Coordinates of C-alpha atoms and ligand atoms in Angstrom, one line a residue:
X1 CA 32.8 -18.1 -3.1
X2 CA 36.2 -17.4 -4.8
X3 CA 35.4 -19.5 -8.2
X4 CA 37.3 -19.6 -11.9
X5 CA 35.2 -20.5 -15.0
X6 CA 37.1 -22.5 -17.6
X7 CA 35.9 -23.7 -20.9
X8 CA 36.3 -23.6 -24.6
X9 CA 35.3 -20.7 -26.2
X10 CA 31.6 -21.2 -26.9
X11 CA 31.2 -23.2 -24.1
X12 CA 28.7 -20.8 -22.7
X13 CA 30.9 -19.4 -20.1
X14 CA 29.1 -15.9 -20.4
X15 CA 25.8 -17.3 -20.5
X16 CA 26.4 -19.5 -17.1
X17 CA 28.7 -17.1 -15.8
X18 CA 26.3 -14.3 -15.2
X19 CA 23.7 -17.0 -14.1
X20 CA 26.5 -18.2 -11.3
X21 CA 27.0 -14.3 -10.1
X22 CA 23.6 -13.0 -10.0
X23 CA 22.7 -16.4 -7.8
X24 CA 25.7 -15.8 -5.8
X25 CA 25.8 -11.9 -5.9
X26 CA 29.3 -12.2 -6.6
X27 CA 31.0 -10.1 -9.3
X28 CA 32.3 -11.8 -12.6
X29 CA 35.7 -10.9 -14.2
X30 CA 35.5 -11.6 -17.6
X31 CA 39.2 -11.2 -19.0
X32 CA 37.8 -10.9 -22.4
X33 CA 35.1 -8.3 -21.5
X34 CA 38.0 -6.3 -20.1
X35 CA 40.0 -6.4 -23.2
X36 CA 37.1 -5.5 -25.4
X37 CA 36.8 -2.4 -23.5
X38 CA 40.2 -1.4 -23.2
X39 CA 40.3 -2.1 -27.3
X40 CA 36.8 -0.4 -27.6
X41 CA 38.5 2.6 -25.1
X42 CA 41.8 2.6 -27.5
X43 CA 43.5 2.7 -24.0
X44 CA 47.5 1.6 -24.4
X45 CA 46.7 -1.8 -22.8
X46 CA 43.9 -1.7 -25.5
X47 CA 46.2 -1.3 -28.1
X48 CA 48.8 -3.8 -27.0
X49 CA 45.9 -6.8 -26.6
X50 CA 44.1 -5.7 -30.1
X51 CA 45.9 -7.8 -32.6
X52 CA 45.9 -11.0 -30.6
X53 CA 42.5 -10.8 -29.7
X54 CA 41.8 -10.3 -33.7
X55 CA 43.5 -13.4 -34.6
X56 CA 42.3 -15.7 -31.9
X57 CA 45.9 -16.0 -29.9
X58 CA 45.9 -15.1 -26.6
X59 CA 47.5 -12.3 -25.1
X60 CA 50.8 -12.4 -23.5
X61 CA 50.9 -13.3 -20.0
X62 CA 52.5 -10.3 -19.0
X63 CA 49.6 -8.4 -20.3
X64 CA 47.1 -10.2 -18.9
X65 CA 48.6 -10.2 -15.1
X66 CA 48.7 -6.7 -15.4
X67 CA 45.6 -5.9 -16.1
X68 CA 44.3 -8.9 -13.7
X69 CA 46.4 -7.4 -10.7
X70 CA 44.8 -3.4 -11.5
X71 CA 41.2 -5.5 -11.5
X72 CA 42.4 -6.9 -8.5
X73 CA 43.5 -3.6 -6.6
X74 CA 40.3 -1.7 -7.6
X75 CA 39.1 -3.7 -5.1
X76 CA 37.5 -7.1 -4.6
X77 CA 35.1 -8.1 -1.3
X78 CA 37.3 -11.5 -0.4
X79 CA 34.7 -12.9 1.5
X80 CA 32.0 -12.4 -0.7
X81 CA 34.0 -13.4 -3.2
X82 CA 33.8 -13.5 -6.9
X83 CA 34.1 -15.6 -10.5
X84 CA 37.1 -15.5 -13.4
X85 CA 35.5 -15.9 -16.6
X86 CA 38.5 -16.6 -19.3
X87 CA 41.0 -16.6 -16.6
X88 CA 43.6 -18.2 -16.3
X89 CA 44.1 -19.6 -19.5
X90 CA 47.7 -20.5 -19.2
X91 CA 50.3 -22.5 -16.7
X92 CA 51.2 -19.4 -15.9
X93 CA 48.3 -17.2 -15.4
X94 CA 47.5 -19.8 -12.6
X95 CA 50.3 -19.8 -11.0
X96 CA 50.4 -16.4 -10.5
X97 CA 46.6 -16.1 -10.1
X98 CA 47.1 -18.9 -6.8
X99 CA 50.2 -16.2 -5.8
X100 CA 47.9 -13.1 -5.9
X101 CA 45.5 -15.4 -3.6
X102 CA 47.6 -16.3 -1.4
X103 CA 48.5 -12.5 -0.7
X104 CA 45.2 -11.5 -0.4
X105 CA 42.0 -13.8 -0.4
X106 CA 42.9 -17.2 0.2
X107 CA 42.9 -20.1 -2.4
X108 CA 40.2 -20.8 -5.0
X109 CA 36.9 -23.3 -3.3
X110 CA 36.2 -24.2 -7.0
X111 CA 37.0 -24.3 -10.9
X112 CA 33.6 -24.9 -12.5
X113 CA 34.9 -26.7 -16.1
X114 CA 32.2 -26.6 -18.9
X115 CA 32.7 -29.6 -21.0
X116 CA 31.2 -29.4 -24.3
X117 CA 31.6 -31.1 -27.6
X118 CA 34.0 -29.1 -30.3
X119 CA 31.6 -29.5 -33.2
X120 CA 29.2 -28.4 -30.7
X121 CA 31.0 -25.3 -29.9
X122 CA 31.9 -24.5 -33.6
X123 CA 28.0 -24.3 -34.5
X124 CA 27.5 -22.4 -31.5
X125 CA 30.1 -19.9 -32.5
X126 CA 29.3 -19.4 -36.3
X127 CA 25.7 -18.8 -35.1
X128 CA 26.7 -15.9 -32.4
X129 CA 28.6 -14.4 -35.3
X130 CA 25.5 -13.8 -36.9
X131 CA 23.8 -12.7 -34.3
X132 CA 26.5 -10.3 -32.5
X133 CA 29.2 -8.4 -34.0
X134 CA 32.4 -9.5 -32.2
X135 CA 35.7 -9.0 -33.1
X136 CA 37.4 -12.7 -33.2
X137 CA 34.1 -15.0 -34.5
X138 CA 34.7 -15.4 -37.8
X139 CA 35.2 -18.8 -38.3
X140 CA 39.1 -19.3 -38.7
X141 CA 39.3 -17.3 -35.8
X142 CA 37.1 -19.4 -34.0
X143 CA 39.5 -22.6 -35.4
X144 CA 42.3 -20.8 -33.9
X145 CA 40.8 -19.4 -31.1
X146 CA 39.9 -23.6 -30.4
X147 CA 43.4 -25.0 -30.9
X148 CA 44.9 -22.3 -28.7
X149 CA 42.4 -23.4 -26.0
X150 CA 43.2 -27.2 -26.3
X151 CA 46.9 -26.6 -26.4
X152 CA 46.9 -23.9 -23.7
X153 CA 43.8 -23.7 -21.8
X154 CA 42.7 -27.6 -20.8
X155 CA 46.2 -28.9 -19.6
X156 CA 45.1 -26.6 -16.4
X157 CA 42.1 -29.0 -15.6
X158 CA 45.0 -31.8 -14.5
X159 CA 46.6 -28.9 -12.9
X160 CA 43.1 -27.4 -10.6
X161 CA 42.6 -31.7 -9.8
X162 CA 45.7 -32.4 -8.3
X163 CA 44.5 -29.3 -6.2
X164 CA 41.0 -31.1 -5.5
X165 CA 39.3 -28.0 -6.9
X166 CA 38.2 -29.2 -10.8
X167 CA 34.1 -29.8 -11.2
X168 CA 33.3 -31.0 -14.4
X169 CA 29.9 -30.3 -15.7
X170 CA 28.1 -31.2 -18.8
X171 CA 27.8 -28.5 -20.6
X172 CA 25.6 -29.9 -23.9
X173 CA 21.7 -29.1 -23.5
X174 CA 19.5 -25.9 -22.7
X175 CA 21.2 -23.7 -20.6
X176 CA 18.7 -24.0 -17.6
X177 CA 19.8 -27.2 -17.5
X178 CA 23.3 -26.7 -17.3
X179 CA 22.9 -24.1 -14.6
X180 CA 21.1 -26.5 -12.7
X181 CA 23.9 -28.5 -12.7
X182 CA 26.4 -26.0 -11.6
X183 CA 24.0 -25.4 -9.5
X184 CA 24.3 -28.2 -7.9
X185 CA 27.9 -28.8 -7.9
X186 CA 28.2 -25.1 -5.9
X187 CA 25.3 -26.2 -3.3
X188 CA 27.6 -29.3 -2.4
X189 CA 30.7 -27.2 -2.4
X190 CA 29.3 -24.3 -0.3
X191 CA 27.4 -26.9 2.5
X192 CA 29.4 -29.8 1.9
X193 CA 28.0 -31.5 5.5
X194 CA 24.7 -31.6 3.8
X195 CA 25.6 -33.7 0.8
X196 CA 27.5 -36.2 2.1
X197 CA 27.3 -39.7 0.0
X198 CA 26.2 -38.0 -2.6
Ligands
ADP1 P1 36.1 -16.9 -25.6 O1 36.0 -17.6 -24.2 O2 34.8 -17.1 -26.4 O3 37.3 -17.2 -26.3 P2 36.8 -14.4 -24.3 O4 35.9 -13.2 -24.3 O5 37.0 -15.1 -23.0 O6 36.1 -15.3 -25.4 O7 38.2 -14.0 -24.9 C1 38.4 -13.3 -26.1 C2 39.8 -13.1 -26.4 O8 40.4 -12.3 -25.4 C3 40.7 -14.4 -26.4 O9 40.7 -15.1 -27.7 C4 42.1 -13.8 -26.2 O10 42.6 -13.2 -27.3 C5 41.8 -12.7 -25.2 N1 41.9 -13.2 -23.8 C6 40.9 -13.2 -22.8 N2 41.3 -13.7 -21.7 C7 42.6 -14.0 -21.8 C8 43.6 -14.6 -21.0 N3 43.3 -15.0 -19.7 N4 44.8 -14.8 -21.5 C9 45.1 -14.5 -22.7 N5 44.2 -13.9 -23.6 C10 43.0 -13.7 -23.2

C-alpha cells in the first residue's frame, strides 16, 4: 500500500508509523528522520535543513523535494509499497509528491490523519523532551513547530478529501488502541468487498 501519515507533531506519527510498516512490511520515510541524519552526517543538505529544523519552521520546499526525489530514486518496491511519515507538509510538497506518483507508482490508496488534541500533544511533547534528546522539543519550539503545522500542514486534509483518500482516526488513548484503529481503517481499504455497509 502506497500510504502518507499526517499529523501534528506529537501526534504519535512515529510510534503508529512503525506499527503500520512492520504489519504491512512496507518501508517508512520519515522526512524528519532523514534530516536528522543528514544534520547528524553534517552532509550539505544537512547543513542547509539545520537551522529550520532548530527553530521549529519547516524547511524549504525545494529542500525537501530534493531530498524526497534522491529517497525516491534509491529505489522504492511500487507494488509493495511504502508510508510518508512528515511528508508532505505543504500545498506544494503534495502536488509534487502526486507528480512523482504519477511518473512512477501510481496515486496514493490512503492518508491515514492522526487527530489529536493540541494540549494533548503539548504534554506529550514536553514529556519526550525529557526522555530523548532531540533537537526542536523545547517547548517554544514545540509552540512553533504547532502553529507551523496548523497554518501549513492541516489545510492538506481538505485537499487528500476532495481526492477521497483522507481517513481520520482518533488519535487520543493507548497506542494499541489507536493502531487498532488504523488498523482497521487499512483492512477496509486493502479488501474493501469485505466491509461493505460498514
Ligand atoms: P514532528 O512531526 O514531531 O514535527 P518530524 O521528525 O516529522 O517531527 O520533523 C522534524 C522537523 O524536520 C520539522 O519541524 C521540520 O523542520 C523538518 N521537516 C520534516 N519533514 C518536513 C517536510 N516535509 N517539510 C518541511 N520540513 C520538514
Amino acid at each position: 500500500m502506497r500510504l502518507v501519515l499526517l499529523g501534528p507533531p506529537g501526534s504519535g506519527k512515529g510510534t503508529q508509523g512503525a506499527r503500520i510498516s512492520a504489519r504491512h512490511g512496507i518501508p517508512t520515510i520519515s522526512t524528519g528522520q532523514l534530516f536528522d541524519r543528514q544534520i547528524s552526517a553534517g552532509t550539505p543538505l544537512g547543513q542547509r535543513a539545520e537551522r529550520y529544523v532548530r527553530a521549529g519552521e519547516l524547511v524549504p520546499d525545494e529542500i525537501v523535494l530534493d531530498m524526497v526525489a534522491d529517497r525516491l530514486a534509491a529505489g522504492v518496491d511500487c507494488a509493495e509499497g511504502f508510508l510518508f511519515d512528515g511528508f508532505p507538509r505543504t500545498y506544494p510538497q503534495a502536488e509534487a509528491l502526486d507528480r512523482m506518483l504519477a511518473a512512477s507508482c501510481g496515486p496514493l490508496d490512503a492518508v491515514i490523519d492522526l487527530d489529536v488534541d493540541v494540549d494533548e500533544v503539548l504534554a506529550r511533547i514536553r514529556r519526550r523532551a525529557h526522555t530523548e534528546d532531540r533537537l526542536d522539543d523545547a517547548e517554544d519550539t514545540a509552540r512553533r513547530r504547532m502553529a507551523v503545522f496548523a497554518a501549513e500542514t492541516a489545510p492538506l486534509r481538505r485537499y487528500y478529501q476532495q481526492a477521497g483518500l483522507l481517513h481520520t482516526i482518533e488519535g487520543a488513548g493507548d497506542p494499541d488502541e489507536v493502531a487498532a484503529r488504523i488498523g482497521q481503517t487499512l483492512a477496509a481499504i486493502a479488501h474493501p468487498q469485505l466491509h461493505l455497509g460498514s
